[in-house]
N, CA, C and O of each residue as an XYZ file, in Angstrom:
784
protein
N      93.224    140.656     54.009
C      95.039    140.659     54.214
C      95.138    139.165     53.320
O      94.450    138.148     53.412
N      96.434    139.541     52.317
C      97.316    138.657     51.869
C      98.261    137.730     52.286
O      99.236    138.045     52.969
N      97.958    136.302     51.810
C      99.667    135.834     53.126
C     100.699    136.227     53.145
O     101.043    136.460     51.986
N     101.889    136.588     54.233
C     102.410    136.986     54.122
C     103.563    135.274     53.980
O     103.442    134.131     54.423
N     104.670    136.044     53.064
C     105.716    135.112     52.713
C     106.521    134.373     53.878
O     107.450    134.874     54.512
N     105.956    132.987     54.058
C     106.238    132.031     54.886
C     106.319    130.215     54.442
O     105.652    129.276     54.877
N     107.208    130.245     53.614
C     107.555    128.693     53.259
C     107.232    127.565     54.045
O     108.070    127.462     54.941
N     106.485    126.785     54.092
C     106.415    125.549     54.270
C     106.764    124.195     54.247
O     106.860    123.425     55.203
N     106.957    123.971     52.982
C     107.120    123.328     52.027
C     105.745    122.326     51.501
O     104.694    122.968     51.495
N     105.647    121.246     51.178
C     104.852    120.757     50.847
C     104.167    119.803     51.325
O     104.660    118.675     51.350
N     102.532    120.104     51.941
C     101.527    119.934     53.343
C     100.499    118.525     52.671
O      99.411    118.803     52.168
N     101.005    116.965     52.735
C      99.469    116.309     52.006
C      98.247    116.663     52.449
O      98.224    116.749     53.676
N      97.096    116.931     51.854
C      95.896    117.403     52.134
C      95.013    116.102     51.463
O      94.064    115.856     52.207
N      95.037    115.478     50.646
C      94.018    114.169     49.886
C      94.791    113.508     48.966
O      96.006    113.360     48.833
N      93.702    113.098     48.283
C      94.366    111.929     47.694
C      93.074    111.523     46.243
O      92.093    110.875     46.607
N      93.145    111.875     44.897
C      91.977    111.358     44.396
C      92.175    109.935     43.972
O      93.081    109.368     43.361
N      91.145    109.576     44.440
C      90.625    108.368     43.541
C      91.135    106.976     44.593
O      91.097    105.771     44.341
N      91.620    107.719     45.866
C      92.593    106.223     46.299
C      92.258    106.221     47.650
O      91.285    106.969     47.749
N      92.570    105.744     48.815
C      92.057    105.209     50.341
C      93.533    106.360     50.971
O      94.029    106.333     52.097
N      93.709    106.767     50.448
C      94.501    108.243     51.331
C      95.934    108.271     50.714
O      96.265    107.692     49.680
N      97.033    109.329     51.817
C      97.584    109.554     51.441
C      99.417    108.537     52.491
O     100.122    109.006     53.385
N      99.516    107.066     51.741
C     100.118    106.313     52.210
C     101.036    106.672     52.728
O     101.283    107.673     52.056
N     102.265    106.585     53.933
C     103.566    106.859     53.963
C     104.250    105.270     53.983
O     103.893    104.223     54.524
N     105.541    105.685     53.016
C     106.470    104.466     52.977
C     107.733    104.450     53.719
O     107.995    105.519     54.270
N     108.468    103.627     53.850
C     109.674    103.530     54.154
C     110.990    103.762     53.348
O     111.286    102.824     52.608
N     111.842    104.839     53.351
C     112.910    104.655     52.337
C     114.339    105.249     52.804
O     114.453    106.400     53.225
N     115.604    104.189     52.667
C     116.622    104.722     53.093
C     116.827    105.585     52.699
O     116.350    105.989     51.639
N     117.892    106.399     53.658
C     118.461    107.498     53.378
C     119.928    107.350     52.975
O     120.284    106.173     53.030
N     120.543    107.897     52.724
C     122.668    107.754     52.810
C     123.100    107.932     53.778
O     123.151    109.066     54.254
N     123.648    106.653     54.518
C     124.634    106.997     55.544
C     125.308    107.715     55.652
O     126.227    107.445     54.878
N     125.634    109.117     56.481
C     127.189    109.761     56.767
C     126.812    110.584     55.784
O     125.730    110.652     55.200
N     127.860    111.245     55.641
C     128.316    112.563     54.102
C     127.588    112.972     53.139
O     127.661    114.118     52.697
N     126.471    111.705     52.519
C     125.328    112.181     51.548
C     124.227    111.887     52.167
O     123.233    111.510     51.546
N     124.250    112.014     53.405
C     122.855    112.389     54.093
C     122.022    113.594     53.812
O     122.165    114.491     54.643
N     121.057    113.866     52.690
C     120.809    115.391     52.599
C     120.172    116.237     53.534
O     119.270    115.685     54.163
N     120.391    117.426     53.801
C     119.408    117.771     54.867
C     117.675    117.941     54.710
O     116.932    118.652     54.033
N     117.551    117.188     55.429
C     115.876    117.734     54.799
C     114.529    118.322     55.727
O     114.847    118.554     56.894
N     113.976    118.428     55.599
C     112.936    119.265     56.584
C     111.132    118.241     55.932
O     110.889    117.802     54.808
N     110.270    118.207     57.183
C     108.845    117.669     56.915
C     108.214    118.198     55.680
O     107.805    119.357     55.755
N     108.061    117.577     54.575
C     107.788    118.533     53.706
C     108.627    118.956     52.291
O     108.291    119.665     51.343
N     109.800    118.242     52.562
C     110.185    118.708     51.345
C     109.979    117.192     50.160
O     109.730    116.018     50.436
N     110.197    117.829     48.898
C     110.387    117.340     47.732
C     111.485    116.277     47.846
O     112.490    116.668     48.439
N     111.504    114.755     47.311
C     112.416    114.242     47.156
C     111.846    113.751     46.059
O     110.754    113.776     45.491
N     113.447    113.065     45.863
C     114.271    111.778     44.420
C     114.684    110.689     45.117
O     115.212    110.731     46.228
N     114.352    109.299     44.209
C     115.218    108.732     44.630
C     116.160    108.093     43.305
O     115.847    107.986     42.119
N     117.413    107.725     44.006
C     118.881    107.550     43.349
C     119.204    106.676     43.757
O     119.267    106.641     44.986
N     119.524    105.686     43.121
C     120.567    104.506     43.896
C     119.740    103.507     44.962
O     120.298    102.745     45.752
N     118.324    103.669     44.820
C     117.691    103.085     45.968
C     118.123    104.240     47.540
O     117.992    103.770     48.670
N     118.471    105.272     47.391
C     118.423    105.784     48.493
C     117.796    107.291     48.245
O     118.070    107.787     47.152
N     116.891    108.158     49.248
C     116.652    109.369     48.940
C     117.701    110.441     48.810
O     118.851    110.376     49.244
N     117.088    111.537     48.086
C     118.196    112.434     48.135
C     117.158    113.831     47.703
O     115.937    113.745     47.573
N     117.776    114.801     47.565
C     116.864    116.197     47.819
C     116.316    116.380     46.750
O     117.001    116.071     45.776
N     115.050    116.880     46.499
C     114.609    117.336     44.591
C     115.475    118.187     44.291
O     115.808    118.319     43.113
N     116.190    119.174     45.580
C     116.512    120.556     44.930
C     116.127    121.476     44.315
O     114.905    121.548     44.183
N     117.098    122.706     43.597
C     115.640    123.425     43.283
C     115.312    122.719     41.914
O     116.329    122.173     41.486
N     114.480    122.590     41.280
C     114.248    122.276     39.799
C     112.967    121.382     39.847
O     112.093    121.312     40.712
N     113.116    120.711     38.648
C     112.079    119.839     37.962
C     111.669    118.012     39.176
O     111.938    117.618     40.311
N     111.044    117.587     38.166
C     110.686    116.148     38.529
C     111.470    115.276     37.758
O     112.363    115.810     37.100
N     111.327    113.897     37.678
C     110.019    113.631     38.773
C     110.430    113.490     39.749
O     111.623    113.374     40.033
N     109.340    113.468     40.595
C     109.879    113.560     42.248
C     109.245    111.925     42.295
O     108.614    111.295     41.447
N     109.712    111.557     43.672
C     109.591    110.179     44.529
C     107.855    110.453     45.386
O     106.805    109.836     45.562
N     108.426    111.684     45.683
C     106.994    111.912     46.541
C     107.391    113.331     47.827
O     108.164    114.233     47.504
N     106.814    113.299     49.045
C     107.339    114.409     49.847
C     107.754    113.745     50.998
O     107.339    112.609     51.233
N     108.444    114.260     51.665
C     108.967    114.097     53.170
C     107.663    113.968     54.323
O     106.718    114.736     54.501
N     107.874    113.195     54.742
C     106.373    113.392     55.969
C     107.178    113.127     57.423
O     106.660    113.707     58.378
N     108.648    112.145     57.781
C     109.123    112.696     59.247
C     110.295    111.111     58.827
O     110.246    110.250     57.949
N     111.105    111.346     59.823
C     112.656    110.905     59.501
C     112.682    110.047     61.097
O     112.087    110.275     62.150
N     113.804    108.829     60.627
C     114.111    107.915     62.240
C     115.559    107.838     61.939
O     115.996    107.559     60.823
N     116.241    108.080     62.913
C     117.509    106.489     63.164
C     117.998    106.973     64.524
O     117.545    107.836     65.276
N     119.232    106.033     64.638
C     119.470    105.687     65.877
C     121.010    106.982     66.245
O     122.084    106.999     65.644
N     120.703    107.628     67.045
C     121.778    108.692     67.335
C     123.153    107.725     67.776
O     123.256    107.095     68.828
N     123.813    107.770     67.054
C     125.615    107.558     67.332
C     125.795    107.150     68.586
O     125.927    106.039     69.100
N     125.770    108.677     69.148
C     126.010    109.062     70.436
C     125.359    108.549     71.767
O     126.012    108.514     72.810
N     124.203    108.198     71.704
C     123.035    108.312     72.977
C     122.339    107.131     72.488
O     121.497    106.694     73.273
N     122.511    106.352     71.123
C     122.192    104.723     70.704
C     120.655    104.922     70.775
O     119.974    103.916     70.576
N     120.033    106.079     71.030
C     118.626    106.365     71.253
C     117.882    106.217     70.133
O     118.237    107.185     69.461
N     116.887    105.482     69.355
C     115.613    105.971     68.083
C     116.228    107.535     68.259
O     116.547    107.976     69.363
N     116.333    108.222     67.146
C     115.410    109.364     66.664
C     114.055    109.408     66.034
O     113.852    108.598     65.131
N     112.966    110.342     66.418
C     112.169    110.229     65.530
C     111.552    111.581     65.729
O     110.824    111.913     66.665
N     112.210    112.803     64.041
C     112.010    113.662     64.011
C     111.348    114.184     63.194
O     110.870    113.413     62.362
N     110.975    115.859     63.026
C     110.676    116.392     61.281
C     111.549    116.768     60.665
O     111.188    117.312     59.621
N     112.750    116.728     60.852
C     114.329    116.831     59.975
C     115.377    116.033     60.113
O     115.400    115.331     61.123
N     116.178    115.967     59.417
C     116.781    115.462     59.193
C     118.354    115.872     58.941
O     118.750    115.736     57.784
N     119.328    116.382     59.964
C     120.359    117.063     59.292
C     121.379    116.494     58.226
O     121.512    115.299     57.961
N     122.065    117.523     57.669
C     123.040    116.581     56.261
C     123.659    115.785     56.905
O     123.204    115.723     58.047
N     124.729    114.940     56.689
C     125.451    114.170     56.970
C     125.199    112.966     58.156
O     126.099    112.292     58.658
N     123.486    112.854     58.532
C     123.605    112.076     59.427
C     123.854    110.329     59.252
O     123.412    109.702     58.289
N     124.509    109.815     60.182
C     124.319    108.643     60.077
C     123.709    108.062     61.181
O     123.564    108.786     62.166
N     123.108    106.292     61.259
C     122.220    105.661     62.028
C     123.322    104.948     62.508
O     124.054    104.611     61.577
N     123.724    104.586     63.615
C     124.158    103.127     65.035
C     122.961    102.441     64.870
O     122.416    102.182     65.943
N     122.492    102.138     64.075
C     121.958    100.831     64.253
C     120.756    100.525     63.723
O     120.236    101.618     63.498
N     119.900     99.537     63.343
C     119.108     99.357     62.705
C     117.527     99.750     63.033
O     116.902     99.374     64.024
N     117.022    100.610     61.949
C     115.528    101.281     62.780
C     114.521    100.948     61.855
O     114.699    101.502     60.771
N     113.461    100.186     61.919
C     112.904    100.249     60.852
C     113.466     99.014     59.865
O     113.001     99.079     58.727
N     114.117     98.228     60.037
C     114.890     97.132     59.492
C     115.805     97.680     58.665
O     116.345     96.955     57.829
N     116.099     98.893     58.744
C     117.377     99.483     57.964
C     118.173    100.014     58.785
O     117.898    100.678     59.785
N     119.787     99.548     58.116
C     120.874    100.516     58.788
C     121.213    101.624     58.652
O     121.960    102.295     59.363
N     120.667    101.894     57.701
C     120.538    103.968     57.614
C     119.925    104.861     57.304
O     119.306    104.788     56.242
N     119.875    105.667     57.845
C     118.524    106.519     58.334
C     117.428    106.534     57.361
O     117.600    106.304     56.164
N     116.200    106.833     57.944
C     114.852    106.168     57.137
C     114.261    107.813     57.212
O     114.249    108.701     58.064
N     113.751    107.637     55.692
C     112.503    108.866     55.366
C     111.526    108.555     55.206
O     111.368    107.778     54.265
N     110.357    108.945     55.977
C     109.270    108.654     55.550
C     108.702    109.552     54.554
O     108.780    110.778     54.629
N     107.795    108.528     53.075
C     107.587    110.019     52.304
C     105.997    109.218     51.931
O     105.549    108.072     51.908
N     105.456    110.798     51.640
C     104.031    110.519     50.748
C     104.407    110.454     49.159
O     104.773    111.326     48.371
N     104.154    108.995     49.014
C     104.853    108.685     47.463
C     103.543    108.316     46.610
O     103.687    107.572     45.640
N     102.299    108.798     46.928
C     101.058    108.144     46.584
C     101.084    109.228     45.115
O     100.534    110.322     45.239
N     101.592    108.947     44.059
C     101.214    109.413     42.539
C     100.002    110.007     42.852
O     100.288    111.199     42.970
N      98.753    109.867     43.065
C      97.725    110.809     43.390
C      97.498    111.952     44.656
O      96.587    112.779     44.686
N      98.374    111.809     45.501
C      97.966    112.871     46.376
C      98.175    114.037     45.948
O      99.012    114.216     45.063
N      97.473    115.055     46.476
C      97.649    116.376     46.412
C      98.041    117.073     47.634
O      97.837    116.636     48.767
N      98.928    118.786     47.194
C      99.535    119.195     48.453
C      99.009    120.407     48.333
O      98.499    120.811     47.288
N      99.092    121.044     49.347
C      99.710    122.428     49.482
C     100.513    122.893     49.171
O     101.296    121.997     48.855
N     101.276    124.483     48.885
C     102.458    124.659     48.549
C     102.882    126.348     48.447
O     102.972    126.812     47.310
N     103.025    126.855     49.102
C     103.126    128.733     49.131
C     103.826    129.016     47.643
O     104.924    128.482     47.486
N     103.179    129.982     46.282
C     103.648    130.268     45.763
C     105.182    131.129     45.818
O     104.809    132.153     46.390
N     106.295    131.270     45.628
C     106.902    132.690     45.686
C     106.697    133.764     45.199
O     107.485    134.710     45.182
N     105.549    133.720     44.727
C     105.680    135.314     43.535
C     103.854    135.093     42.969
O     103.336    133.998     42.751
N     103.374    136.034     42.875
C     101.567    135.571     42.485
C     101.855    134.686     40.993
O     102.706    134.687     40.103
N     100.288    133.768     41.405
C      99.550    133.254     40.296
C      98.590    133.631     40.201
O      97.974    134.170     41.120
N      98.089    133.426     38.825
C      96.296    133.534     38.692
C      95.436    132.353     38.209
O      95.809    131.236     37.851
N      94.073    132.916     38.292
C      93.292    131.074     37.613
C      93.881    130.943     36.568
O      93.840    129.807     36.095
N      94.508    131.808     35.932
C      94.895    131.507     34.420
C      96.185    130.464     34.128
O      96.620    130.244     32.998
N      96.714    129.863     35.370
C      97.564    129.830     35.815
C      97.570    127.598     35.968
O      98.318    126.621     35.989
N      96.337    127.963     36.018
C      95.389    126.166     36.503
C      96.187    125.240     35.517
O      96.880    125.674     34.597
N      95.992    123.794     35.842
C      96.641    123.187     34.412
C      98.287    123.404     34.025
O      98.764    122.546     33.282
N      99.069    124.364     34.427
C     100.356    125.082     33.893
C     101.629    123.782     35.087
O     101.247    123.382     36.187
N     102.483    123.543     34.719
C     103.726    123.144     35.596
C     104.206    123.820     36.282
O     103.866    124.991     36.453
N     105.428    123.052     37.037
C     106.097    124.407     38.202
C     107.220    123.389     38.728
O     107.164    122.301     39.299
N     108.075    124.065     38.366
C     109.385    123.230     39.469
C     109.362    123.997     40.850
O     108.725    125.036     41.023
N     110.137    123.362     41.823
C     110.504    123.806     43.164
C     111.350    124.595     43.170
O     112.103    124.705     42.203
N     111.513    125.734     44.792
C     112.801    126.246     44.960
C     112.819    126.312     46.471
O     111.728    126.377     47.037
N     113.890    126.304     47.167
C     113.889    126.484     48.414
C     114.405    128.137     48.567
O     115.318    128.800     48.076
N     113.303    128.396     49.515
C     113.194    129.362     49.900
C     114.111    129.962     51.141
O     113.475    129.932     52.195
N     115.389    130.476     51.274
C     116.393    130.769     52.192
C     116.464    129.339     52.962
O     116.006    129.097     54.078
N     117.139    128.470     52.108
C     117.848    126.992     52.754
C     116.354    126.262     52.834
O     115.169    126.588     52.901
N     117.232    124.982     52.778
C     115.983    124.000     52.358
C     115.430    123.780     53.907
O     114.289    123.327     54.009
N     116.089    124.041     54.985
C     115.164    123.452     56.304
C     114.510    124.520     57.398
O     115.464    125.260     57.639
N     113.751    124.835     57.927
C     113.278    126.115     58.876
C     113.906    125.088     60.424
O     113.358    124.259     61.150
N     115.179    125.649     60.384
C     115.944    125.268     61.936
C     115.001    125.274     63.205
O     115.241    124.545     64.168
N     113.715    126.291     63.156
C     113.478    125.858     64.150
C     112.255    125.164     64.255
O     112.098    124.925     65.453
N     111.399    124.762     63.659
C     110.245    123.886     63.051
C     110.840    122.638     62.015
O     110.099    121.885     61.383
N     112.150    122.597     61.989
C     112.439    121.296     61.432
C     111.285    120.809     60.073
O     111.188    119.637     59.710
N     110.478    121.955     59.452
C     109.863    122.025     58.091
C     110.328    122.517     57.091
O     110.945    123.568     57.267
N     110.237    122.030     55.801
C     110.510    122.630     54.888
C     110.286    123.808     54.346
O     109.278    124.432     54.676
N     111.226    124.347     53.377
C     110.554    125.844     53.117
C     111.031    125.529     51.302
O     111.742    126.336     50.703
N     110.605    124.508     50.773
C     110.275    124.362     49.591
C     109.234    125.544     49.210
O     108.495    126.005     50.080
N     109.207    125.997     47.931
C     107.581    126.870     47.278
C     107.657    126.453     46.139
O     108.624    125.827     45.705
N     106.331    126.835     45.304
C     106.164    126.372     44.256
C     107.169    127.963     43.615
O     107.156    129.014     44.256
N     107.937    127.796     42.311
C     108.350    128.357     41.475
C     107.963    128.991     40.885
O     108.268    128.623     39.750
N     106.959    130.516     40.810
C     106.070    130.804     39.829
C     106.506    131.510     38.509
O     105.800    131.739     37.527
N     108.271    131.905     38.763
C     108.918    132.253     37.497
C     108.698    130.626     36.350
O     108.575    130.943     35.167
N     108.669    129.750     36.495
C     109.077    128.326     35.969
C     107.870    127.782     35.116
O     107.992    126.713     34.519
N     106.527    128.623     35.047
C     105.521    128.344     34.615
C     105.394    127.931     33.339
O     105.759    128.858     32.616
N     105.068    127.026     32.726
C     105.375    126.314     31.369
C     104.120    124.946     31.340
O     103.842    124.235     32.306
N     103.500    124.857     29.920
C     102.798    123.808     29.829
C     103.626    122.264     29.132
O     103.111    121.407     28.413
N     104.933    122.329     29.617
C     105.819    121.389     29.537
C     105.650    120.870     31.335
O     105.635    121.290     32.493
N     105.505    119.135     30.114
C     105.356    118.337     31.967
C     106.701    117.763     32.486
O     106.643    116.699     33.103
N     107.770    118.290     32.321
C     109.133    118.242     32.669
C     109.753    118.371     34.573
O     110.548    117.735     35.264
N     108.875    119.516     34.776
C     108.498    119.991     35.954
C     108.552    119.103     36.735
O     108.824    117.933     36.464
N     108.213    119.706     38.164
C     107.906    118.709     39.468
C     105.983    118.887     39.621
O     105.200    117.941     39.714
N     105.697    120.058     39.609
C     104.068    120.115     40.199
C     103.898    120.313     38.810
O     104.654    120.492     37.855
N     101.881    120.173     39.099
C     101.460    120.754     38.146
C      99.825    121.603     39.215
O      98.908    121.022     39.794
N     100.035    122.732     39.102
C      99.046    123.949     39.439
C      97.585    122.815     39.268
O      97.355    122.078     38.309
N      96.958    122.942     40.221
C      95.253    122.164     40.415
C      94.216    123.085     40.830
O      93.148    123.167     40.222
N      94.538    123.872     41.981
C      93.571    125.007     42.554
C      94.645    125.395     43.804
O      95.728    124.922     44.149
N      93.649    126.685     44.392
C      93.556    127.389     45.095
C      92.987    126.836     46.475
O      91.872    126.345     46.654
N      94.163    127.055     47.564
C      93.844    126.195     48.705
C      92.967    127.148     49.287
O      93.243    128.332     49.098
N      91.730    126.795     50.114
C      90.439    127.020     50.581
C      90.852    127.373     51.800
O      90.638    126.540     52.680
N      91.735    129.031     52.315
C      91.511    128.782     53.519
C      92.018    130.716     53.406
O      92.806    131.271     52.639
N      91.110    131.309     54.588
C      90.912    132.634     54.428
C      91.824    133.585     54.274
O      92.756    133.481     55.072
N      91.899    134.607     53.424
C      92.511    136.222     52.710
C      93.785    135.393     51.780
O      94.898    135.916     51.716
N      93.560    134.345     51.227
C      93.993    133.505     50.277
C      93.461    133.719     48.749
O      92.448    133.044     48.562
N      93.838    134.427     47.673
C      93.592    134.706     46.535
C      94.336    135.033     45.245
O      95.220    135.888     45.176
N      93.850    134.185     44.095
C      94.102    133.971     43.238
C      95.136    135.997     42.843
O      94.613    137.111     42.811
N      96.537    135.624     42.647
C      96.476    137.016     42.401
C      97.718    138.067     43.029
O      98.540    138.914     42.679
N      97.043    137.131     44.550
C      98.201    137.442     45.608
C      98.945    137.658     45.306
O      99.103    137.607     44.086
N     100.606    138.308     46.623
C     101.583    138.016     46.375
C     102.182    137.060     46.113
O     103.012    137.000     45.207
N     101.711    135.683     47.235
C     102.067    134.727     47.758
C     100.863    133.985     47.576
O      99.971    134.632     48.126
N     100.425    132.992     47.095
C      99.255    132.279     47.238
C      99.578    131.267     47.977
O     100.739    130.879     47.850
N      98.933    130.733     48.689
C      98.592    128.990     49.160
C      98.183    128.245     48.198
O      96.965    128.212     48.376
N      98.476    127.483     47.082
C      98.064    126.539     46.020
C      97.937    125.100     46.512
O      98.422    124.748     47.587
N      97.062    124.016     45.442
C      97.189    123.102     45.694
C      97.579    122.378     44.352
O      96.876    122.233     43.351
N      98.597    122.047     44.527
C      99.054    121.160     43.488
C      99.385    119.448     43.782
O      99.602    118.971     44.896
N      99.361    118.772     42.628
C      99.689    117.426     42.413
C     101.321    117.001     41.761
O     101.805    117.668     40.847
N     101.851    116.141     42.206
C     103.294    116.040     41.780
C     103.000    115.482     40.299
O     102.177    114.617     40.002
N     103.988    116.281     39.321
C     103.601    115.848     37.978
C     104.716    114.402     37.929
O     105.760    114.145     38.528
N     104.049    113.801     37.094
C     105.230    112.470     36.427
C     105.941    111.830     37.885
O     107.151    111.621     37.964
N     104.992    111.564     38.998
C     106.142    110.803     39.599
C     106.318    109.547     39.150
O     105.686    108.728     38.483
N     107.676    109.644     39.875
C     108.346    108.035     39.389
C     107.454    107.058     39.400
O     107.193    106.417     38.382
N     106.771    106.794     40.801
C     106.035    105.441     40.907
C     104.964    105.433     39.848
O     104.450    104.317     39.919
N     104.555    105.923     39.188
C     103.293    106.328     38.050
C     103.760    106.103     36.569
O     103.082    105.779     35.594
N     105.204    106.383     36.673
C     105.702    106.200     35.353
C     105.986    105.030     34.880
O     106.206    104.248     35.804
N     106.092    104.498     33.726
C     105.571    103.016     33.180
C     106.868    103.172     32.149
O     106.813    102.497     31.121
N     108.099    104.070     32.369
C     109.886    103.359     32.020
C     110.183    104.434     32.757
O     109.544    105.427     33.106
N     111.831    103.853     33.015
C     112.192    104.720     33.650
C     112.313    106.542     33.153
O     111.891    106.780     32.021
N     112.774    107.554     33.839
C     112.885    108.611     33.200
C     114.197    109.046     33.030
O     114.428    110.085     32.411
């Protein structure tokens, strides 16, 4: 039986030729500009703070792995799988007075992601954008709802992801309606030699 459509964002599974998928802390905007993000959300870096990748292409910084901030009401530290839009931090957490995003930013990281339509073995090596299906974050689990946007397949490299394989899980096949595939970030900013 093929996979049902249940987007889960990007999940780090391996890293090519490195010691693993390091997670680094990056600041988020405080307050009104803080984006709604979940574990597995692709993110960008703009003006020194994390922003949502939104629907579209690269270059990406990496993929969110978790979030932390000081709750303004309880003054207690929060360590969560998601962060609601417009969040403010009421104190220092991990050395920052802003909410913090923990990001897998290794340019050689590999991720699993579900495609929003069929892809085939003939798509290997092609490039794709990302899209949020049904909103950015699953409110029950706090996970991203981003998927590989199958309609954006191209040989051009300005997209977010490069398709490098099919996830080795049961009932997951090339040509299925919503396969789970293996991707790498396409031209992530930590690998670029000049500004994008």
